[in-house]
Amino acid sequence: MNRILKKRVLAPAVKLIEVENPFIAAKAEPGQFVILRVYEKGERIPLTISDYDREKGTLTIVFQEIGKTTTLLGRLEEGDRILDLVGPLGKPTNLENLQRVVVIGGGLGTALVLSQVKEMHKKGTRVDCIIGARNKDLIILEEEISPYCENLYIATDDGSRGHKGFVTDVLKKLLDEGNRYDRAIAVGPLIMMKVVSNLTRQYGLPTVVSMNPIMVDGTGMCGCCRLTVGGETKFACVDGPEFDGHLVDFDEVIKRTGMYREEEKLAMELLQRSLEGGL
Amino acid sequence: MAESKRKPNLAKTKVPMPEQDPQARVKNFEEVALGYTPAQAVEEAKRCLRCKEPHCIDGCPVNVQIPEFIRLIEEERFVEAYHKILEMNNLPAICGRVCPQENQCEKLCLRGEKGEPVAIGRLERFAADYAASLPENGGKPAVRDSQPKGRVAVIGSGPAGLTCAADLAKAGYRVTVFEAFHTPGGVLVYGIPEFRLPKSIVQREIENVKSLGVDIQTNMVIGKVLSIDELFAQGYDAVFIGTGAGLPDFLRIPGENLNGVMSANEFLTRVNLMKGYRFPEYDTPVKVGRRVAVVGGGNVAMDAARCALRLGAEKVYIVYRRSEEEMPARREEVHHAKEEGIEFRLLTNPVRILGDDAGWVRGMECVCMELGEPDASGRRKPLCKPGSEHIVDVETVIMALGTTPNPLIARTTPGLELTRFGGIVADEATGQTSREGVFAGGDIVTGAATVILAMGAGKKAAKAIDEYVTAKRQG
Ligand SMILES: Cc1cc2nc3c(=O)[nH]c(=O)nc-3n(C[C@H](O)[C@H](O)[C@H](O)COP(=O)(O)OP(=O)(O)OC[C@H]3O[C@@H](n4cnc5c(N)ncnc54)[C@H](O)[C@@H]3O)c2cc1C
Ligand SMILES: Cc1cc2nc3c(=O)[nH]c(=O)nc-3n(C[C@H](O)[C@H](O)[C@H](O)COP(=O)(O)OP(=O)(O)OC[C@H]3O[C@@H](n4cnc5c(N)ncnc54)[C@H](O)[C@@H]3O)c2cc1C
Ligand code: SF4
Ligand code: SF4
Ligand code: FES
């Protein structure tokens, strides 16, 4: 169990792993996540189930190395085991009765919406997809996702691929051109989801965002992941992670995710020092 | 020893428990109470009158044969004393430390009528620790290898689940325990702090349960990864639900989502389960400000306050809306907290938490309360004194207000009857729920209670499950 069967580097510091866990694979649905721990002294971190294969009993996880835990995870190789892996957690995305949907994936977001896009395609929903990244090298999984999209648009901050600018520019253009969608699904950095939600609010387009607050248990017992949605406190791990983007208090979530910045920096520095020392 | 020659120790008070000095212990997470030496244990054991009708046993939810094990201690047959306790109690080193003995066995002890009762809990702890200090735990309990009488799934590895599993294994069942966390033990590992209950001791008692043949599968959230119906489909004959009351309550006052406000569950999980007090050696951070307010008056509040102190807070307040008399915490815990310098702000209720521009707590607005008529719980109802608003200067607020059951299982198990507060309805004597073959016990049934009551429920359910499965297999 929890053995890494396949590992791919998708972009600098972005890795994909396929992990064996038939229990979770049998139950996973689009939009759900796992919590894992890499080693005995490690932290529990949540990562989205990007894809799953019930027959093979595997899950695909795509992650960005941004701190100690994700860096340690990135150092595991094929054949290694992940110490603890629990899931599937959170509510699955509701993808029923959708005619046409626009999906916006920022940065890593593309990986995180893959299973949703696949599922919608299976259900006959028409999907337009907008992928954004800082530059062309950071665009990931384009080939994997494109067969399931009617249209695929790309935006890069530096213009090295597709539209030069933000995903919201492309979205606004599509909406202004008269494209009509039942729903927008936005997954990516908090600031991107906030800007998308502000835009779609003006167009009255219902928008689902996937929130990534700090978590500990992922089963509703700590309240660390709480956020304000429409004036009410919700726990992202059990009530979400997906919420109505027009109701989420993004500024609060952004402040809360920075709560342990100093400690995260210290942990990363110590890790880097020990990795360098070990070379 | 002949009865005639025996001279009971007639001292009115218990042999005192050696403890770490308060000044020293607030700087470490090591155990506060150090345990009796063999000589102290024998001395205390001599206080037992070996009553013909020992009422102490009636006060113990798992019916430990108290006078018998105490006699063995007096006779310096410490390992035998341990095995005597083990007959009824699978987690003696834990119970000896955290049972609220003053409300259980010791409450009914005859010696308590004039002076202090016999220190039953401390003696139980002594016997278990003594056995653990020997190679092989003083001899492992025997494992049966005959054909199992059936298969039982136990959900949750807190004291209720562990006790049920151990008793069923002893009765000849193949038992699998499913636990959501990466470490078994429930509140014993994520809630109760190291300085009251060292995690190595919990681990040791769990190893003993495993050595009975119980299989513990961690990282399995039942209701998500498998449902109860799927467990039956996999061939389990019965299911025991011991999932505790894990969901934290908040006050629902403005400012509660500021950085620096946490539930006691989050704070204690970071500190205990994730060993945040050893950050950065362990990766999970935990932060306390210079000044910390813990809101609540139960054991959980005392534990959170004492942890905050040990993490370096200069000032820690307990903010509680009633008076000390109504506090649900054990007296001993309140006493320890006071000794360590925790300040009690009683008859005080928070109304708002104030934040700075970056979203961090900078203070908590409170009002003073006075006590009115008794309410439904029989405690006098606190009423707000108008014009008494004031600000307590703190950077961290920990909410220790109580917990409710996790609905994950209830939502995915059709036909399971629930109480108003979301607990599972179960027969008190057997743990039988509204679903055939499904039993429940511990905090999931009673709401947040105690380790020993959860264990008692696990024990009764194990007996009822044995009867149920035996009857089913025969019929
Ligand atoms: C439901 C959910 C799904 C997610 N899916 C993915 C995914 O598929 N791929 C991916 O790369 N990332 C995902 N994340 C974010 C991922 O959990 C964080 O990147 C990871 O925890 C960082 O850990 P670290 O130790 O490497 O970095 P750190 O240096 O510890 O933290 C970097 C940043 O990550 C966030 N973070 C830190 N600890 C936690 C924690 N325990 N829980 C959540 N966030 C934390 C904080 O915002 C922090 O500032 C998801 C988060 C959530 C809540
Ligand atoms: C901080 C604190 C201090 C306390 N101090 C004392 C004390 O000094 N003395 C005392 O007697 N009592 C004390 N208590 C209360 C006591 O710990 C509880 O009453 C007791 O642990 C309840 O036992 P339980 O087995 O019912 O549940 P728990 O101990 O809560 O265990 C339940 C287990 O089930 C797991 N679980 C939950 N849902 C699922 C699921 N869906 N699938 C799989 N697993 C699941 C949980 O992760 C957990 O491990 C304290 C409680 C706290 C929080
Ligand atoms: S288990 Fe608890 S209640 Fe029973 S004898 Fe031991 S200390 Fe007393
Ligand atoms: S009631 Fe007290 S004195 Fe009597 S047997 Fe029990 S422990 Fe001993
Ligand atoms: S992560 Fe603990 S409640 Fe959501």
Tab-separated table of C-alpha atoms in Angstrom, chain A residues 77-267:
chain	number	residue	atom	x	y	z
A	77	GLU	CA	11.179	7.717	-5.958
A	78	GLU	CA	9.247	5.003	-7.738
A	79	GLY	CA	9.017	2.003	-5.434
A	80	ASP	CA	9.117	4.122	-2.266
A	81	ARG	CA	6.130	4.192	0.055
A	82	ILE	CA	4.303	7.156	1.487
A	83	LEU	CA	4.119	6.621	5.248
A	84	ASP	CA	0.480	7.644	5.757
A	85	LEU	CA	-2.224	8.318	3.209
A	86	VAL	CA	-5.830	8.876	4.153
A	87	GLY	CA	-8.861	9.620	2.026
A	88	PRO	CA	-10.912	10.236	0.043
A	89	LEU	CA	-11.777	13.360	2.045
A	90	GLY	CA	-14.109	16.264	1.328
A	91	LYS	CA	-17.263	16.303	-0.711
A	92	PRO	CA	-17.135	15.295	-4.364
A	93	THR	CA	-17.935	17.980	-6.931
A	94	ASN	CA	-21.524	17.961	-8.043
A	95	LEU	CA	-21.334	17.655	-11.819
A	96	GLU	CA	-24.954	16.729	-12.569
A	97	ASN	CA	-27.076	18.419	-15.232
A	98	LEU	CA	-24.478	20.671	-16.736
A	99	GLN	CA	-24.718	21.571	-20.418
A	100	ARG	CA	-21.720	23.793	-20.779
A	101	VAL	CA	-19.007	24.737	-18.294
A	102	VAL	CA	-15.923	26.917	-18.327
A	103	VAL	CA	-13.017	25.607	-16.275
A	104	ILE	CA	-10.225	27.910	-15.198
A	105	GLY	CA	-7.020	26.312	-13.955
A	106	GLY	CA	-4.248	28.521	-12.664
A	107	GLY	CA	-0.742	27.096	-12.238
A	108	LEU	CA	-1.146	23.702	-10.663
A	109	GLY	CA	-4.919	24.082	-11.057
A	110	THR	CA	-4.917	22.225	-14.357
A	111	ALA	CA	-3.889	19.061	-12.593
A	112	LEU	CA	-6.510	19.561	-9.953
A	113	VAL	CA	-9.419	19.886	-12.396
A	114	LEU	CA	-8.389	16.988	-14.608
A	115	SER	CA	-10.691	14.436	-13.003
A	116	GLN	CA	-13.610	16.881	-13.079
A	117	VAL	CA	-13.112	17.677	-16.754
A	118	LYS	CA	-12.899	13.981	-17.575
A	119	GLU	CA	-16.068	13.253	-15.634
A	120	MET	CA	-17.978	16.079	-17.313
A	121	HIS	CA	-16.838	14.857	-20.707
A	122	LYS	CA	-18.178	11.414	-19.832
A	123	LYS	CA	-21.512	12.948	-18.885
A	124	GLY	CA	-21.707	14.863	-22.174
A	125	THR	CA	-21.049	18.316	-20.751
A	126	ARG	CA	-19.293	20.709	-23.134
A	127	VAL	CA	-16.185	22.091	-21.471
A	128	ASP	CA	-14.119	25.135	-22.318
A	129	CYS	CA	-10.854	25.214	-20.434
A	130	ILE	CA	-8.567	28.123	-19.690
A	131	ILE	CA	-5.103	27.255	-18.402
A	132	GLY	CA	-2.887	29.905	-16.951
A	133	ALA	CA	0.747	29.896	-15.889
A	134	ARG	CA	3.615	32.297	-15.376
A	135	ASN	CA	5.397	31.064	-18.512
A	136	LYS	CA	5.194	28.290	-21.086
A	137	ASP	CA	7.410	25.909	-19.125
A	138	LEU	CA	4.943	25.895	-16.263
A	139	ILE	CA	1.975	24.776	-18.347
A	140	ILE	CA	1.259	21.250	-17.271
A	141	LEU	CA	-0.883	18.343	-18.410
A	142	GLU	CA	-2.041	20.161	-21.536
A	143	GLU	CA	-2.076	16.924	-23.547
A	144	GLU	CA	-3.881	15.013	-20.828
A	145	ILE	CA	-6.694	17.506	-20.523
A	146	SER	CA	-7.166	18.704	-24.090
A	147	PRO	CA	-9.011	15.615	-25.451
A	148	TYR	CA	-11.823	16.299	-22.986
A	149	CYS	CA	-12.223	19.999	-23.798
A	150	GLU	CA	-14.167	21.570	-26.620
A	151	ASN	CA	-11.857	24.570	-26.527
A	152	LEU	CA	-8.596	24.955	-24.666
A	153	TYR	CA	-7.166	28.422	-24.096
A	154	ILE	CA	-3.787	29.248	-22.672
A	155	ALA	CA	-2.632	32.399	-20.942
A	156	THR	CA	0.870	33.153	-19.687
A	157	ASP	CA	2.029	36.130	-17.685
A	158	ASP	CA	4.970	36.722	-20.025
A	159	GLY	CA	3.208	35.836	-23.282
A	160	SER	CA	5.536	32.915	-24.031
A	161	ARG	CA	2.451	30.814	-24.927
A	162	GLY	CA	-1.093	31.835	-25.817
A	163	HIS	CA	-2.578	35.022	-24.506
A	164	LYS	CA	-0.189	37.398	-22.723
A	165	GLY	CA	-1.863	38.196	-19.454
A	166	PHE	CA	-4.210	36.559	-16.978
A	167	VAL	CA	-6.777	33.791	-17.312
A	168	THR	CA	-9.420	36.348	-16.355
A	169	ASP	CA	-8.661	38.335	-19.538
A	170	VAL	CA	-9.505	35.256	-21.596
A	171	LEU	CA	-12.582	34.502	-19.500
A	172	LYS	CA	-13.869	38.066	-19.846
A	173	LYS	CA	-13.382	37.913	-23.602
A	174	LEU	CA	-15.293	34.637	-23.848
A	175	LEU	CA	-18.143	36.037	-21.785
A	176	ASP	CA	-18.196	39.311	-23.708
A	177	GLU	CA	-18.295	37.374	-26.978
A	178	GLY	CA	-21.602	35.972	-25.798
A	179	ASN	CA	-20.525	32.504	-24.655
A	180	ARG	CA	-23.008	31.219	-22.105
A	181	TYR	CA	-22.099	28.696	-19.416
A	182	ASP	CA	-24.046	27.017	-16.622
A	183	ARG	CA	-21.080	27.271	-14.341
A	184	ALA	CA	-17.495	28.343	-13.969
A	185	ILE	CA	-15.098	26.129	-12.040
A	186	ALA	CA	-11.944	27.880	-10.891
A	187	VAL	CA	-9.034	26.102	-9.228
A	188	GLY	CA	-5.672	27.647	-8.524
A	189	PRO	CA	-4.022	30.276	-6.358
A	190	LEU	CA	-6.397	32.066	-3.958
A	191	ILE	CA	-5.851	35.391	-5.628
A	192	MET	CA	-6.761	33.951	-9.029
A	193	MET	CA	-9.952	32.391	-7.680
A	194	LYS	CA	-10.827	35.689	-6.054
A	195	VAL	CA	-10.357	37.659	-9.290
A	196	VAL	CA	-12.322	35.083	-11.288
A	197	SER	CA	-15.165	35.197	-8.759
A	198	ASN	CA	-15.273	38.983	-8.850
A	199	LEU	CA	-15.507	38.865	-12.634
A	200	THR	CA	-18.152	36.163	-12.920
A	201	ARG	CA	-20.261	37.884	-10.277
A	202	GLN	CA	-20.724	40.758	-12.720
A	203	TYR	CA	-21.968	38.295	-15.319
A	204	GLY	CA	-24.188	36.386	-12.937
A	205	LEU	CA	-22.260	33.199	-13.737
A	206	PRO	CA	-22.372	30.700	-10.838
A	207	THR	CA	-18.798	29.906	-9.838
A	208	VAL	CA	-17.316	27.046	-7.865
A	209	VAL	CA	-13.897	27.472	-6.299
A	210	SER	CA	-11.744	24.909	-4.514
A	211	MET	CA	-10.386	26.237	-1.239
A	212	ASN	CA	-7.035	25.236	0.186
A	213	PRO	CA	-6.764	26.427	3.777
A	214	ILE	CA	-4.343	24.858	6.237
A	215	MET	CA	-5.630	21.535	7.536
A	216	VAL	CA	-4.669	19.060	10.231
A	217	ASP	CA	-7.041	16.099	10.414
A	218	GLY	CA	-9.282	16.622	7.391
A	219	THR	CA	-12.304	15.037	9.095
A	220	GLY	CA	-13.886	18.007	10.847
A	221	MET	CA	-12.328	17.582	14.295
A	222	CYS	CA	-9.943	20.531	14.542
A	223	GLY	CA	-11.540	23.516	12.832
A	224	CYS	CA	-8.203	24.717	11.499
A	225	CYS	CA	-9.590	24.808	7.968
A	226	ARG	CA	-12.501	27.107	8.774
A	227	LEU	CA	-13.469	29.934	6.486
A	228	THR	CA	-16.373	32.311	6.090
A	229	VAL	CA	-18.842	31.603	3.293
A	230	GLY	CA	-21.852	33.875	2.977
A	231	GLY	CA	-21.288	35.091	6.541
A	232	GLU	CA	-21.255	31.584	8.021
A	233	THR	CA	-18.274	29.619	9.295
A	234	LYS	CA	-17.618	26.445	7.290
A	235	PHE	CA	-14.995	23.719	7.622
A	236	ALA	CA	-13.335	23.268	4.228
A	237	CYS	CA	-12.432	19.630	4.851
A	238	VAL	CA	-15.996	18.408	5.426
A	239	ASP	CA	-18.265	21.148	4.043
A	240	GLY	CA	-15.977	21.672	1.018
A	241	PRO	CA	-13.342	21.962	-0.282
A	242	GLU	CA	-15.509	23.489	-3.021
A	243	PHE	CA	-17.646	26.529	-2.309
A	244	ASP	CA	-19.618	29.213	-4.092
A	245	GLY	CA	-16.908	31.659	-5.145
A	246	HIS	CA	-19.308	34.568	-4.880
A	247	LEU	CA	-19.800	33.948	-1.156
A	248	VAL	CA	-16.267	33.116	0.043
A	249	ASP	CA	-14.392	35.688	2.150
A	250	PHE	CA	-11.124	35.348	0.219
A	251	ASP	CA	-9.260	38.008	2.167
A	252	GLU	CA	-9.774	36.074	5.377
A	253	VAL	CA	-8.556	32.821	3.811
A	254	ILE	CA	-5.513	34.575	2.403
A	255	LYS	CA	-4.599	35.905	5.862
A	256	ARG	CA	-5.213	32.521	7.466
A	257	THR	CA	-2.992	30.609	5.051
A	258	GLY	CA	-0.117	32.885	6.060
A	259	MET	CA	-0.485	32.019	9.737
A	260	TYR	CA	2.630	29.873	9.994
A	261	ARG	CA	4.824	31.649	7.441
A	262	GLU	CA	7.778	32.138	9.820
A	263	GLU	CA	7.733	28.513	10.961
A	264	GLU	CA	7.426	27.258	7.371
A	265	LYS	CA	10.422	29.344	6.361
A	266	LEU	CA	12.478	28.044	9.253
A	267	ALA	CA	11.576	24.415	8.495
